[in-house]
């Protein structure tokens, strides 16, 4: 009896050892299925990560065109890369994923997905803004200064352009914030864009002066004029006569002093004469305007 029990116990022990050895070296059907599903899931995550990389390349190309082409065309404010590429706050945002199989791959894929969604949201808002600007562009084009304030046929010469010049009174270098157009007293002066007259009166240094607010952060100034043809508050269209050339204020001779002011700062008027000059005339005007001789005011 004792021998039988001993043999039975030994048999059971060998059986248990064989069973666990089988489990260790040979997967159960359920384990094999789970391992297969895990490998499949890992492959899918790796493929998704590659697709996210390709999608990100496309988005970066769109962001580059948005920033350096579309926004330049519409004179829209830049979107800093610190905003376009900003991440998510909180170091524990992905903590709940770290216990999963292939957690590093899962966390990295989820991060890339979140970043892509955020950048797409920012880009979507940017395109909505550009669409709105595009709808308003027809009106804006009429308002932006785009012609010479004195016609070429009426010009004696373009006395001087924008930049550092020699002061005609003090004979020292100073910054000339506009362009001078030499013409006879009484020569017509034209509004260079649609807008509203906000000043038609004497201005220190400029003599009789007209200032037009064109909207869209643009203003133009017309100085040393002889006679006013407009009044404050009057709506003006591009090409409309607003004054005549004079010799008032701080001036060395009959001419028009013309300025373009964008967002409160003076800009080079020569870059705005793109509607009424041929390419040859425009190139000649730039060469004349770039002279460094004396100004007339």
Protein backbone atom coordinates (compact mmCIF):
# COMPACT_ATOMS: atom_id res chain seq x y z
CA UNK A 1 0.00 0.00 0.00
CA UNK A 2 2.78 2.39 0.93
CA UNK A 3 4.61 1.55 -2.25
CA UNK A 4 1.45 2.25 -4.28
CA UNK A 5 0.94 5.64 -2.59
CA UNK A 6 4.58 6.52 -3.16
CA UNK A 7 4.32 5.58 -6.82
CA UNK A 8 1.07 7.60 -7.13
CA UNK A 9 2.64 10.65 -5.53
CA UNK A 10 5.69 10.36 -7.74
CA UNK A 11 3.47 10.05 -10.79
CA UNK A 12 1.45 13.12 -9.82
CA UNK A 13 4.65 15.09 -9.24
CA UNK A 14 6.05 14.07 -12.60
CA UNK A 15 2.70 14.94 -14.19
CA UNK A 16 2.64 18.44 -12.63
CA UNK A 17 6.24 19.03 -13.71
CA UNK A 18 5.46 17.90 -17.23
CA UNK A 19 2.32 20.10 -17.31
CA UNK A 20 4.12 23.26 -16.21
CA UNK A 21 7.01 22.46 -18.52
CA UNK A 22 4.50 22.18 -21.36
CA UNK A 23 2.98 25.55 -20.39
CA UNK A 24 6.44 27.08 -20.22
CA UNK A 25 7.69 25.84 -23.57
CA UNK A 26 4.45 25.62 -25.46
CA UNK A 27 1.89 28.49 -25.52
CA UNK A 28 -1.72 27.73 -24.92
CA UNK A 29 -4.03 28.58 -27.83
CA UNK A 30 -5.20 31.71 -25.91
CA UNK A 31 -1.62 32.89 -25.25
CA UNK A 32 -0.65 32.29 -28.84
CA UNK A 33 -3.64 34.36 -29.95
CA UNK A 34 -2.77 37.18 -27.52
CA UNK A 35 0.85 37.20 -28.68
CA UNK A 36 -0.27 37.32 -32.29
CA UNK A 37 -2.65 40.20 -31.56
CA UNK A 38 0.11 42.02 -29.66
CA UNK A 39 2.51 41.71 -32.62
CA UNK A 40 -0.22 42.89 -34.95
CA UNK A 41 -0.96 45.87 -32.70
CA UNK A 42 2.72 46.75 -32.53
CA UNK A 43 2.97 46.63 -36.33
CA UNK A 44 -0.09 48.84 -36.65
CA UNK A 45 1.37 51.40 -34.24
CA UNK A 46 4.65 51.42 -36.16
CA UNK A 47 2.78 51.97 -39.43
CA UNK A 48 0.70 54.71 -37.83
CA UNK A 49 3.86 56.42 -36.58
CA UNK A 50 5.25 56.41 -40.13
CA UNK A 51 1.98 57.81 -41.50
CA UNK A 52 2.04 60.55 -38.86
CA UNK A 53 5.56 61.43 -39.97
CA UNK A 54 4.44 61.76 -43.60
CA UNK A 55 1.38 63.81 -42.56
CA UNK A 56 3.63 66.06 -40.49
CA UNK A 57 5.88 66.65 -43.53
CA UNK A 58 2.84 67.74 -45.56
CA UNK A 59 1.69 70.01 -42.73
CA UNK A 60 5.15 71.61 -42.42
CA UNK A 61 5.11 72.37 -46.15
CA UNK A 62 1.66 73.98 -45.77
CA UNK A 63 2.84 75.97 -42.74
CA UNK A 64 5.86 77.22 -44.69
CA UNK A 65 3.71 78.37 -47.62
CA UNK A 66 1.18 79.88 -45.22
CA UNK A 67 3.88 81.84 -43.41
CA UNK A 68 6.08 82.99 -46.31
CA UNK A 69 3.63 83.19 -49.22
CA UNK A 70 -0.02 83.53 -48.26
CA UNK A 71 0.57 85.84 -45.28
CA UNK A 72 3.01 87.92 -47.29
CA UNK A 73 0.44 88.37 -50.07
CA UNK A 74 -2.26 89.51 -47.63
CA UNK A 75 0.12 91.48 -45.35
CA UNK A 76 -1.07 89.32 -42.47
CA UNK A 77 0.75 89.08 -39.16
CA UNK A 78 3.18 86.21 -38.82
CA UNK A 79 2.33 83.22 -36.61
CA UNK A 80 5.47 82.54 -34.54
CA UNK A 81 6.86 79.03 -34.65
CA UNK A 82 6.68 79.01 -30.85
CA UNK A 83 2.89 78.97 -31.30
CA UNK A 84 2.76 76.68 -34.33
CA UNK A 85 5.00 74.09 -32.63
CA UNK A 86 3.92 74.57 -29.02
CA UNK A 87 3.44 71.37 -27.01
CA UNK A 88 1.06 70.27 -24.31
CA UNK A 89 1.51 71.10 -20.66
CA UNK A 90 1.69 68.54 -17.87
CA UNK A 91 4.30 65.82 -17.53
CA UNK A 92 1.73 63.20 -16.50
CA UNK A 93 -0.46 63.56 -19.56
CA UNK A 94 0.57 60.12 -20.86
CA UNK A 95 1.18 58.40 -17.52
CA UNK A 96 -1.85 56.14 -17.94
CA UNK A 97 -0.33 54.64 -21.10
CA UNK A 98 2.95 53.55 -19.55
CA UNK A 99 1.60 50.26 -18.18
CA UNK A 100 0.46 49.01 -21.58
CA UNK A 101 2.40 46.55 -23.75
CA UNK A 102 4.86 48.42 -25.99
CA UNK A 103 4.17 51.49 -23.88
CA UNK A 104 7.05 53.52 -25.35
CA UNK A 105 5.66 53.06 -28.85
CA UNK A 106 2.11 53.83 -27.71
CA UNK A 107 3.18 56.98 -25.84
CA UNK A 108 5.27 58.27 -28.75
CA UNK A 109 2.47 57.65 -31.26
CA UNK A 110 -0.10 59.35 -29.02
CA UNK A 111 2.20 62.36 -28.54
CA UNK A 112 2.71 62.69 -32.29
CA UNK A 113 -1.03 62.43 -32.87
CA UNK A 114 -1.80 65.11 -30.28
CA UNK A 115 0.83 67.46 -31.74
CA UNK A 116 -0.50 66.94 -35.25
CA UNK A 117 -4.07 67.67 -34.13
CA UNK A 118 -3.00 70.86 -32.36
CA UNK A 119 -0.95 72.10 -35.32
CA UNK A 120 -3.84 71.29 -37.68
CA UNK A 121 -6.16 73.33 -35.45
CA UNK A 122 -3.79 76.31 -35.58
CA UNK A 123 -3.36 75.96 -39.35
CA UNK A 124 -7.12 75.68 -39.83
CA UNK A 125 -7.63 78.94 -37.95
CA UNK A 126 -4.88 80.54 -40.05
CA UNK A 127 -6.57 79.50 -43.30
CA UNK A 128 -9.92 80.82 -42.03
CA UNK A 129 -8.22 84.15 -41.35
CA UNK A 130 -6.67 84.18 -44.84
CA UNK A 131 -10.04 83.37 -46.44
CA UNK A 132 -11.55 86.33 -44.61
CA UNK A 133 -8.66 88.55 -45.72
CA UNK A 134 -9.11 87.31 -49.29
CA UNK A 135 -12.79 88.31 -49.28
CA UNK A 136 -11.77 91.76 -48.06
CA UNK A 137 -8.85 92.04 -50.48
CA UNK A 138 -10.79 93.74 -53.30
CA UNK A 139 -11.62 96.65 -51.00
CA UNK A 140 -8.14 96.63 -49.49
CA UNK A 141 -6.49 96.82 -52.92
CA UNK A 142 -8.44 100.01 -53.65
CA UNK A 143 -7.25 101.50 -50.35
CA UNK A 144 -3.54 100.63 -50.34
CA UNK A 145 -1.44 103.50 -51.78
CA UNK A 146 -0.49 102.31 -55.26
CA UNK A 147 0.12 105.26 -57.63
CA UNK A 148 2.32 108.33 -57.76
CA UNK A 149 0.73 111.42 -56.21
CA UNK A 150 1.98 113.53 -59.14
CA UNK A 151 1.69 112.30 -62.73
CA UNK A 152 4.90 111.71 -64.68
CA UNK A 153 3.83 114.21 -67.34
CA UNK A 154 3.73 116.96 -64.71
CA UNK A 155 7.08 116.20 -63.09
CA UNK A 156 10.09 118.44 -63.60
CA UNK A 157 12.17 115.89 -61.71
CA UNK A 158 12.02 113.63 -58.68
CA UNK A 159 14.15 115.62 -56.27
CA UNK A 160 14.95 112.95 -53.73
CA UNK A 161 13.78 109.71 -52.24
CA UNK A 162 13.42 107.98 -48.90
CA UNK A 163 16.37 107.52 -46.55
CA UNK A 164 19.39 109.43 -45.28
CA UNK A 165 19.79 112.70 -47.20
CA UNK A 166 21.43 116.15 -46.84
CA UNK A 167 19.19 118.74 -45.18
CA UNK A 168 18.81 121.73 -47.57
CA UNK A 169 18.75 124.25 -44.71
CA UNK A 170 21.31 122.88 -42.27
CA UNK A 171 23.48 120.91 -44.74
CA UNK A 172 23.79 117.93 -42.43
CA UNK A 173 22.68 114.30 -42.93
CA UNK A 174 19.18 113.52 -41.72
CA UNK A 175 16.51 110.92 -42.37
CA UNK A 176 14.08 111.87 -45.14
CA UNK A 177 10.81 110.10 -44.37
CA UNK A 178 9.19 110.44 -47.79
CA UNK A 179 9.74 111.37 -51.44
CA UNK A 180 9.91 114.81 -53.05
CA UNK A 181 8.30 115.46 -56.46
CA UNK A 182 9.38 118.69 -58.13
CA UNK A 183 6.57 120.32 -60.15
CA UNK A 184 5.13 123.74 -60.92
CA UNK A 185 2.90 125.46 -58.39
CA UNK A 186 -0.70 124.52 -59.17
CA UNK A 187 0.12 121.02 -60.49
CA UNK A 188 -2.59 118.57 -59.47
CA UNK A 189 -1.91 116.17 -56.57
CA UNK A 190 -3.76 112.83 -56.58
CA UNK A 191 -4.87 110.59 -53.75
CA UNK A 192 -2.89 107.37 -54.03
CA UNK A 193 -5.64 105.15 -52.57
CA UNK A 194 -9.23 105.23 -51.32
CA UNK A 195 -9.66 106.69 -47.87
CA UNK A 196 -10.93 109.49 -45.66
CA UNK A 197 -9.29 112.89 -45.22
CA UNK A 198 -8.28 113.32 -41.57
CA UNK A 199 -6.30 116.54 -41.94
CA UNK A 200 -6.36 119.45 -44.37
CA UNK A 201 -4.49 122.24 -42.58
CA UNK A 202 -1.09 123.66 -41.71
CA UNK A 203 1.40 121.23 -40.18
CA UNK A 204 4.71 122.32 -38.70
CA UNK A 205 7.52 121.74 -41.21
CA UNK A 206 5.13 120.52 -43.91
CA UNK A 207 3.24 123.77 -44.54
CA UNK A 208 -0.22 123.19 -45.98
CA UNK A 209 -0.76 119.48 -45.54
CA UNK A 210 -3.33 116.79 -46.37
CA UNK A 211 -3.37 113.44 -44.55
CA UNK A 212 -5.57 110.56 -45.71
CA UNK A 213 -6.44 107.52 -43.59
CA UNK A 214 -6.80 104.56 -45.96
CA UNK A 215 -7.68 101.99 -43.32
CA UNK A 216 -5.79 98.72 -42.99
CA UNK A 217 -3.14 100.64 -40.96
CA UNK A 218 -2.18 102.84 -43.95
CA UNK A 219 -2.00 106.64 -44.05
CA UNK A 220 -0.50 109.01 -46.62
CA UNK A 221 0.74 112.58 -46.16
CA UNK A 222 0.96 115.29 -48.83
CA UNK A 223 3.03 118.32 -47.78
CA UNK A 224 3.94 121.86 -48.97
CA UNK A 225 0.75 122.07 -51.06
CA UNK A 226 -0.67 125.33 -52.41
CA UNK A 227 -4.44 124.85 -52.42
CA UNK A 228 -6.75 122.28 -50.80
CA UNK A 229 -9.29 120.48 -52.96
CA UNK A 230 -10.77 118.41 -50.10
CA UNK A 231 -12.02 118.86 -46.55
CA UNK A 232 -11.67 116.82 -43.35
CA UNK A 233 -14.06 113.87 -43.24
CA UNK A 234 -14.40 113.65 -47.01
CA UNK A 235 -14.27 110.20 -48.62
CA UNK A 236 -11.65 110.02 -51.35
CA UNK A 237 -11.08 107.62 -54.25
CA UNK A 238 -7.71 106.75 -55.73
CA UNK A 239 -6.77 109.19 -58.49
CA UNK A 240 -9.01 111.97 -57.18
CA UNK A 241 -7.45 115.43 -57.07
CA UNK A 242 -6.93 116.45 -53.43
CA UNK A 243 -4.64 119.48 -53.71
CA UNK A 244 -2.17 121.38 -55.88
CA UNK A 245 1.61 121.53 -55.60
CA UNK A 246 2.94 124.47 -53.62
CA UNK A 247 5.96 125.85 -51.79
CA UNK A 248 4.61 126.26 -48.25
CA UNK A 249 6.33 125.46 -44.97
CA UNK A 250 9.97 124.38 -44.77
CA UNK A 251 10.62 124.17 -48.50
CA UNK A 252 13.40 125.10 -50.93
CA UNK A 253 11.16 125.26 -53.99
CA UNK A 254 7.83 124.16 -55.50
CA UNK A 255 7.39 120.45 -54.86
CA UNK A 256 5.22 117.85 -53.18
CA UNK A 257 6.56 115.96 -50.18
CA UNK A 258 4.82 112.56 -50.02
CA UNK A 259 4.89 109.98 -47.22
CA UNK A 260 3.43 106.50 -46.69
CA UNK A 261 2.84 105.56 -43.06
CA UNK A 262 2.10 101.92 -42.21
CA UNK A 263 1.22 100.94 -38.66
CA UNK A 264 2.51 104.23 -37.36
CA UNK A 265 5.90 103.95 -39.07
CA UNK A 266 7.16 105.56 -42.26
CA UNK A 267 7.63 103.22 -45.21
CA UNK A 268 9.43 103.75 -48.50
CA UNK A 269 6.83 105.20 -50.92
CA UNK A 270 8.83 103.91 -53.91
CA UNK A 271 7.69 100.35 -53.18
CA UNK A 272 4.03 101.29 -53.70
CA UNK A 273 3.93 102.68 -57.26
CA UNK A 274 2.89 99.42 -58.88
CA UNK A 275 -0.36 100.39 -60.61
CA UNK A 276 0.51 103.24 -62.96
CA UNK A 277 4.14 102.63 -63.99
CA UNK A 278 5.57 100.26 -66.57
CA UNK A 279 8.40 98.02 -65.39
CA UNK A 280 10.88 100.30 -67.19
CA UNK A 281 9.41 103.45 -65.61
CA UNK A 282 9.34 101.79 -62.20
CA UNK A 283 13.00 100.79 -62.47
CA UNK A 284 13.96 104.31 -63.56
CA UNK A 285 11.97 105.83 -60.69
CA UNK A 286 13.77 103.60 -58.18
CA UNK A 287 17.15 104.69 -59.53
CA UNK A 288 16.22 108.37 -59.31
CA UNK A 289 14.70 107.97 -55.85
CA UNK A 290 17.85 106.30 -54.61
CA UNK A 291 19.98 109.36 -55.20
CA UNK A 292 21.64 110.77 -52.12
CA UNK A 293 21.56 114.46 -53.01
CA UNK A 294 19.79 117.29 -51.26
CA UNK A 295 16.11 117.15 -50.45
CA UNK A 296 13.81 120.11 -50.97
CA UNK A 297 12.51 120.19 -47.40
